[in-house]
Short mmCIF file of C-alpha atoms in Angstrom, two decimals:
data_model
loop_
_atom_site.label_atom_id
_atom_site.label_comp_id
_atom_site.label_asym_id
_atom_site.label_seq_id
_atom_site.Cartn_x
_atom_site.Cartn_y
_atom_site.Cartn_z
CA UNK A 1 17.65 -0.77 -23.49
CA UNK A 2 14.45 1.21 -23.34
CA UNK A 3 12.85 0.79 -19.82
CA UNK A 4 10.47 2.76 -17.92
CA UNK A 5 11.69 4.44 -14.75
CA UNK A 6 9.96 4.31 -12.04
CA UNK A 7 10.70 5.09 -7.98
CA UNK A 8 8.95 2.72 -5.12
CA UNK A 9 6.42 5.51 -2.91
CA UNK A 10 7.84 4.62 0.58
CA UNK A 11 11.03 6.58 0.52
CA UNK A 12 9.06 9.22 0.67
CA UNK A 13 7.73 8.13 4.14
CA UNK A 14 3.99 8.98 4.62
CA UNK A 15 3.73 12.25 2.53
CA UNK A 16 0.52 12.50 1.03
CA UNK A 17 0.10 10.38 -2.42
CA UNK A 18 -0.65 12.82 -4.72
CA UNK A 19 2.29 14.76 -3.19
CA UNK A 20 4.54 12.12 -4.05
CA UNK A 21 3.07 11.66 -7.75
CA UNK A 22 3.35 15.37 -8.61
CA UNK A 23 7.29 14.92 -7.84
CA UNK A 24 7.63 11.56 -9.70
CA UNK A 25 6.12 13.80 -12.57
CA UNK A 26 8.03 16.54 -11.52
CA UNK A 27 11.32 14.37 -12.05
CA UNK A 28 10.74 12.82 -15.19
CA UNK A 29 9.53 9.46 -14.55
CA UNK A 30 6.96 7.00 -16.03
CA UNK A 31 5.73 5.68 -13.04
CA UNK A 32 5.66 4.40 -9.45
CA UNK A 33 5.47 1.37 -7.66
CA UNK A 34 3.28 1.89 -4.67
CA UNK A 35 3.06 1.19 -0.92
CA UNK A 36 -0.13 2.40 0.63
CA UNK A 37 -2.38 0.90 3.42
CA UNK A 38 -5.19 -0.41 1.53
CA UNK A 39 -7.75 1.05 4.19
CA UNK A 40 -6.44 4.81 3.48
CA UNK A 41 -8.29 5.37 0.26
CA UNK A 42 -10.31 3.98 -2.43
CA UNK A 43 -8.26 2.68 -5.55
CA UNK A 44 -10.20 4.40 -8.40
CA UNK A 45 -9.53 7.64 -6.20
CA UNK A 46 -5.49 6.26 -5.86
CA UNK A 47 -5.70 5.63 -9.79
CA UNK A 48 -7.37 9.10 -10.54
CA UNK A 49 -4.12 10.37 -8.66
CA UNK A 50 -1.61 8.60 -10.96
CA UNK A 51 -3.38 8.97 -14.57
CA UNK A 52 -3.34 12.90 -13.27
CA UNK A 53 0.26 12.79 -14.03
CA UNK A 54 0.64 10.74 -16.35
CA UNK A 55 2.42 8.14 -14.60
CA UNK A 56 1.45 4.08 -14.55
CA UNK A 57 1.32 1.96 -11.52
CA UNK A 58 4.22 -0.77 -12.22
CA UNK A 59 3.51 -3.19 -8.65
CA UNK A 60 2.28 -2.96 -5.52
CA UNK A 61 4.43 -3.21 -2.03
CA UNK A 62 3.04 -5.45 0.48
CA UNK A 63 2.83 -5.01 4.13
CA UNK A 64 4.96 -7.57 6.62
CA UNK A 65 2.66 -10.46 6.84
CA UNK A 66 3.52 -14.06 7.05
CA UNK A 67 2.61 -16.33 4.33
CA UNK A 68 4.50 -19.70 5.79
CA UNK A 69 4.15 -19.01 9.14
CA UNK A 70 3.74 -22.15 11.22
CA UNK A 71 0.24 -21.09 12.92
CA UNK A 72 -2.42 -21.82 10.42
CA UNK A 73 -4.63 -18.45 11.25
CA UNK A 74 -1.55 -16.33 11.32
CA UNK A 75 -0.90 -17.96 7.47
CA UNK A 76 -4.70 -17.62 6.52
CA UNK A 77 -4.40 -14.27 7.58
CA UNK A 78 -1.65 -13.09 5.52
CA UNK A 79 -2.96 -15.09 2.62
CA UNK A 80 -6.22 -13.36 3.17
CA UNK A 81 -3.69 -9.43 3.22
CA UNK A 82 -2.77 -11.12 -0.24
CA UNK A 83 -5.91 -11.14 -1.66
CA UNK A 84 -7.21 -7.90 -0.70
CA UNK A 85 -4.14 -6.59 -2.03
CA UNK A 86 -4.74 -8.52 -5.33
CA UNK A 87 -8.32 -6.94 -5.80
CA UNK A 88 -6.79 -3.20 -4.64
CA UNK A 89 -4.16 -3.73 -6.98
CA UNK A 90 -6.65 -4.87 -9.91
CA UNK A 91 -8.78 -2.06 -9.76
CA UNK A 92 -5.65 0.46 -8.98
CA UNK A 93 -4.60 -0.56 -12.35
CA UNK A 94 -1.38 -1.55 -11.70
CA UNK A 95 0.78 -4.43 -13.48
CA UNK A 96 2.29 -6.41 -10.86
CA UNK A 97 2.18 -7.23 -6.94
CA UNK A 98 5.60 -7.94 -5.23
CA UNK A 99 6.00 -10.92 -2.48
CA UNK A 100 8.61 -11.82 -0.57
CA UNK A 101 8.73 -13.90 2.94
CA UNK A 102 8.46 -11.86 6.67
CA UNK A 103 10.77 -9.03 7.15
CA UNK A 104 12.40 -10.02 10.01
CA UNK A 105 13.00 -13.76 10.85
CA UNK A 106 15.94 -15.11 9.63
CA UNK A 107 15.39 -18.74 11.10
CA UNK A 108 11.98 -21.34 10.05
CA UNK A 109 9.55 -21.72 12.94
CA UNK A 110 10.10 -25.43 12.71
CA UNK A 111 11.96 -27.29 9.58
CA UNK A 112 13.19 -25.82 6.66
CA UNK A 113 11.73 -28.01 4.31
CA UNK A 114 8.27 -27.55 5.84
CA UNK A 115 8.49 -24.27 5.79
CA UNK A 116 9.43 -23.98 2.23
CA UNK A 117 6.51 -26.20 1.63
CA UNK A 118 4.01 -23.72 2.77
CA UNK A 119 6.05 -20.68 1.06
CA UNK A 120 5.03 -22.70 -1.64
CA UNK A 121 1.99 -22.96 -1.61
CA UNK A 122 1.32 -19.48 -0.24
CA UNK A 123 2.31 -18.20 -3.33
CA UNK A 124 0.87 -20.50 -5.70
CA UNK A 125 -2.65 -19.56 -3.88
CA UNK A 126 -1.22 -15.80 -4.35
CA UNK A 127 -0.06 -16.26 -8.11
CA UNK A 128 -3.47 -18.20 -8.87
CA UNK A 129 -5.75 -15.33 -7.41
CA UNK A 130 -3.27 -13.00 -9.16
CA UNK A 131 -3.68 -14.64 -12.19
CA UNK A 132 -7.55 -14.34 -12.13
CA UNK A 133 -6.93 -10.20 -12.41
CA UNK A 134 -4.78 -9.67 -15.34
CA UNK A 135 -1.58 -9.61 -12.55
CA UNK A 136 1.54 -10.87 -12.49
CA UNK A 137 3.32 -11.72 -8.95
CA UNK A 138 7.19 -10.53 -8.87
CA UNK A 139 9.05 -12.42 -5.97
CA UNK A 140 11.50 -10.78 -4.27
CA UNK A 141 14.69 -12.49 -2.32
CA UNK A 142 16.09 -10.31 0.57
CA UNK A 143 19.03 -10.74 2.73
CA UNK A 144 19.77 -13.09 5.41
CA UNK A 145 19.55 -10.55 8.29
CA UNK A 146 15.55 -10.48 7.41
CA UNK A 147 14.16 -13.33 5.76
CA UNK A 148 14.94 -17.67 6.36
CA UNK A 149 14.96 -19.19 3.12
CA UNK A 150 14.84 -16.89 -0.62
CA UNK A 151 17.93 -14.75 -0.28
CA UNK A 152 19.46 -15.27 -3.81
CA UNK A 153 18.47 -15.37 -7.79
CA UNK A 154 18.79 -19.02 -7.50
CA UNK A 155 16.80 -19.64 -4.41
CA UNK A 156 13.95 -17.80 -5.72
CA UNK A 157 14.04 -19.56 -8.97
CA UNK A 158 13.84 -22.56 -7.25
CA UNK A 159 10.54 -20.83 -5.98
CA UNK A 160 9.18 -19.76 -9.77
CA UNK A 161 9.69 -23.81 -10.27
CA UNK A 162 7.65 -24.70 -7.73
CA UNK A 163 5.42 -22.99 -8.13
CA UNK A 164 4.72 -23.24 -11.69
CA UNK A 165 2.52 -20.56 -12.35
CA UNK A 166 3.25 -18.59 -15.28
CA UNK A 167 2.65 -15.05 -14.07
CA UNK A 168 4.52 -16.05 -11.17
CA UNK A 169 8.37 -14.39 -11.50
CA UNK A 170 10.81 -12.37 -9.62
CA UNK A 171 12.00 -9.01 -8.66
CA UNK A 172 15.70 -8.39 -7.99
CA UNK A 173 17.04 -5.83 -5.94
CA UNK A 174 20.71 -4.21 -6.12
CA UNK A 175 20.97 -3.75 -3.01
CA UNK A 176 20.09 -7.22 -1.70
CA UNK A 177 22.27 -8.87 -4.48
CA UNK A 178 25.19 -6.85 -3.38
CA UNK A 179 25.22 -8.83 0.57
CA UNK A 180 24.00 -11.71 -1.22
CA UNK A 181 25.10 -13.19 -4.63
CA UNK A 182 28.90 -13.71 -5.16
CA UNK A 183 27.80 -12.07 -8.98
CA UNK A 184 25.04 -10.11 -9.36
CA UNK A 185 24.93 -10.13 -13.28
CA UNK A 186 25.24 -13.59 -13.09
CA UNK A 187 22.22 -14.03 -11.15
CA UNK A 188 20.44 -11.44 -12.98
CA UNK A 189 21.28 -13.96 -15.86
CA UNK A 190 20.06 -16.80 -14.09
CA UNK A 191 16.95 -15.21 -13.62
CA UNK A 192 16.36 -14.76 -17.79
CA UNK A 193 12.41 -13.94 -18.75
CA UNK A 194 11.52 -14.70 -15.08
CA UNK A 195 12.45 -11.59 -13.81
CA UNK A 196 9.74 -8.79 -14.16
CA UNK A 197 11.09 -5.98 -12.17
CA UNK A 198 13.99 -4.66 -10.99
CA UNK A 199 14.72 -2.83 -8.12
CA UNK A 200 17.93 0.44 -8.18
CA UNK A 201 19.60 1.57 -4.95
CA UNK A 202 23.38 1.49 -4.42
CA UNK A 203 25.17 -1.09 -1.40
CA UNK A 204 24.43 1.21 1.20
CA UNK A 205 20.55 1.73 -0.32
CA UNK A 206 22.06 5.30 -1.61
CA UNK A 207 21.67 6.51 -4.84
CA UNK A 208 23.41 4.67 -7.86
CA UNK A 209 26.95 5.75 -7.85
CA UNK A 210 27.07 6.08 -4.40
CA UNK A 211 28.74 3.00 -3.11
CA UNK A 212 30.28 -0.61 -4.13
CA UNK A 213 27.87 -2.12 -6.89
CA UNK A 214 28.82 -2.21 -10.75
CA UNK A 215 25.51 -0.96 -12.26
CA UNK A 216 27.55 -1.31 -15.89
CA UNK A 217 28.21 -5.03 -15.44
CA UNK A 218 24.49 -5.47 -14.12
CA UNK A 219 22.68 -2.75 -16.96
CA UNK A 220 24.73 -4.96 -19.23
CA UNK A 221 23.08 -8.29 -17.99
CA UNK A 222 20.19 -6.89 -18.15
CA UNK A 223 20.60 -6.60 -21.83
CA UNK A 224 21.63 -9.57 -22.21
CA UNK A 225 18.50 -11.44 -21.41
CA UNK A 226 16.49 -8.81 -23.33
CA UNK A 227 15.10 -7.14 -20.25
CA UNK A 228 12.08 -4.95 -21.23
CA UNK A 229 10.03 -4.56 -17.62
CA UNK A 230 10.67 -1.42 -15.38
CA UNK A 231 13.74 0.35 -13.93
CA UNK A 232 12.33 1.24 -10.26
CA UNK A 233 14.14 3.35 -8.19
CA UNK A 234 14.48 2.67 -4.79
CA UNK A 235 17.10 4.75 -3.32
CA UNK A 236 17.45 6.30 0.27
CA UNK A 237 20.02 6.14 2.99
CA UNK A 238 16.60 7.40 5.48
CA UNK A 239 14.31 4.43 7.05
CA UNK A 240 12.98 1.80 5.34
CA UNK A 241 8.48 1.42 4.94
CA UNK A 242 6.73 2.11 7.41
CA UNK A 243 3.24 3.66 7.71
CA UNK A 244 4.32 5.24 10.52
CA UNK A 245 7.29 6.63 9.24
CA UNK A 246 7.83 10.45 9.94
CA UNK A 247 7.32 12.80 6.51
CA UNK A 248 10.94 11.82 5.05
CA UNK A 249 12.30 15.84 3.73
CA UNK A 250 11.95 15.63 0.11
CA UNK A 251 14.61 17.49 -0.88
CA UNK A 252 16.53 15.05 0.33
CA UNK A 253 14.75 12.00 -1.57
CA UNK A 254 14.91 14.01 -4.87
CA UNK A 255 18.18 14.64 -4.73
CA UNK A 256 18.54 10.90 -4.27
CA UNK A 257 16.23 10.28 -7.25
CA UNK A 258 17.67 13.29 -9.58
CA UNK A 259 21.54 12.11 -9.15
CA UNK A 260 20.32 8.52 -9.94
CA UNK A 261 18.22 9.98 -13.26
CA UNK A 262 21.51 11.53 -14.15
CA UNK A 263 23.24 8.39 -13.87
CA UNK A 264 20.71 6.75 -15.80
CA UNK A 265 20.72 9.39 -18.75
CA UNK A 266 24.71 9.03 -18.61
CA UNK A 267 25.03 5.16 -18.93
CA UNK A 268 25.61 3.94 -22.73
CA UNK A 269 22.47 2.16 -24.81
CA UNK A 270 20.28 3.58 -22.11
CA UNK A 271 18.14 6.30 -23.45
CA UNK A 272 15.93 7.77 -20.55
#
């Protein structure tokens, strides 16, 4: 395996973004995948940030919105979040958005089948704008605590079927495979040239080597299906996004980040 690394900009809370690059830089990595309010700056300025150091923009984070919500404003609304973010993203330069349902309601509004429908079709309106700008959409299950209907590999494929828009895949996340799939190199094969990204934190969303998962069973599925798309870290044990997150202490993130690296560096066929 020869991936980029990269580490998602939230953990370090709402430090200022060139900040953040310079210590992405700082530790080695190739990149970032980013989680900004899209009102805070222009993207060209963002970009200018990132080619500084010499570091790519993998994906994009998106806010909490609610793309099969059963109120058709509230729906519109998020679809219309979506498609700001697409054109942000576009010009930003990055390679990817990320998707997933709202953070937050683990029960549909009404029917599960009805709500699937308009997860749907959310995301084939998402993956079709996407497509339009050279970007590919990574969808990403989550656990049950926070989200009604894509928690596993499977479920999600079931989504990249429906669909059926070819830039249209999925992002996996240690972390959420660890409370949800029975065995998460399994589903990582399941997943096969649908998945784009992949998402590093250990079962308690430390840094890898910190907890339960077996990154050697999972690096080696990876493998398996040929995986070539980014390594992106996303490791704290401190809150989770927020734009109104206090400044997270760094040292504390980079030490996060640099004991992950050195797990990286360590692990067979891996050359980082």
């Amino acid at each position: 395996m020869n991936n980029p690394i990269a580490a998602c900009t939230w953990i370090f809370g709402n430090r200022e973004m060139a900040d953040i690059a310079a210590r992405l830089a700082a530790l080695g990595l190739d990149g970032a995948e980013v989680f900004v309010s899209l009102h805070s700056r222009a993207p060209k300025e963002l970009r200018n940030v990132f080619d500084d150091h010499g570091l790519r923009v993998f994906s994009m984070t998106p806010e909490n919105v609610d793309i099969a919500h059963v109120d058709d404003a509230v729906r519109q609304r998020a679809l219309d979040y979506y498609f700001r973010l697409i054109d942000f993203a576009a010009e930003l330069g990055a390679l990817a958005i990320t998707c997933h349902e709202f953070v937050g309601r683990g029960q549909p509004h009404d029917d599960a089948k009805q709500e699937w429908a308009r997860l749907s079709d959310g995301c084939g309106r998402i993956a079709s704008r996407a497509a339009a700008n050279q970007l590919d959409v990574v969808f990403e299950p989550l656990k049950r605590s926070l989200v009604s209907a894509v928690r596993t590999a499977k479920r999600a494929m079931n989504l990249v079927a429906a669909v059926g828009e070819p830039n249209f895949g999925v992002v996996l996340d240690t972390f959420h495979m660890h409370h949800e799939e029975t065995d998460a190199a399994a589903a990582i094969r399941h997943c096969g040239p649908a998945l784009k990204a992949i998402q590093l934190a250990d079962s308690g969303r430390g840094r890898i080597g910190s907890g339960e998962i077996d990154f050697g069973a999972q690096f080696g599925a990876l493998a398996a299906i040929g995986y070539g798309g980014p390594l992106i870290l996303e490791c704290s044990s401190l809150p989770g996004p927020s734009l109104t997150n206090p400044v997270i202490p760094s040292e504390l993130v980079e030490t996060d980040l640099q004991e992950s690296l050195s797990w990286l560096r360590a692990f067979p066929h891996l050359p980082v």
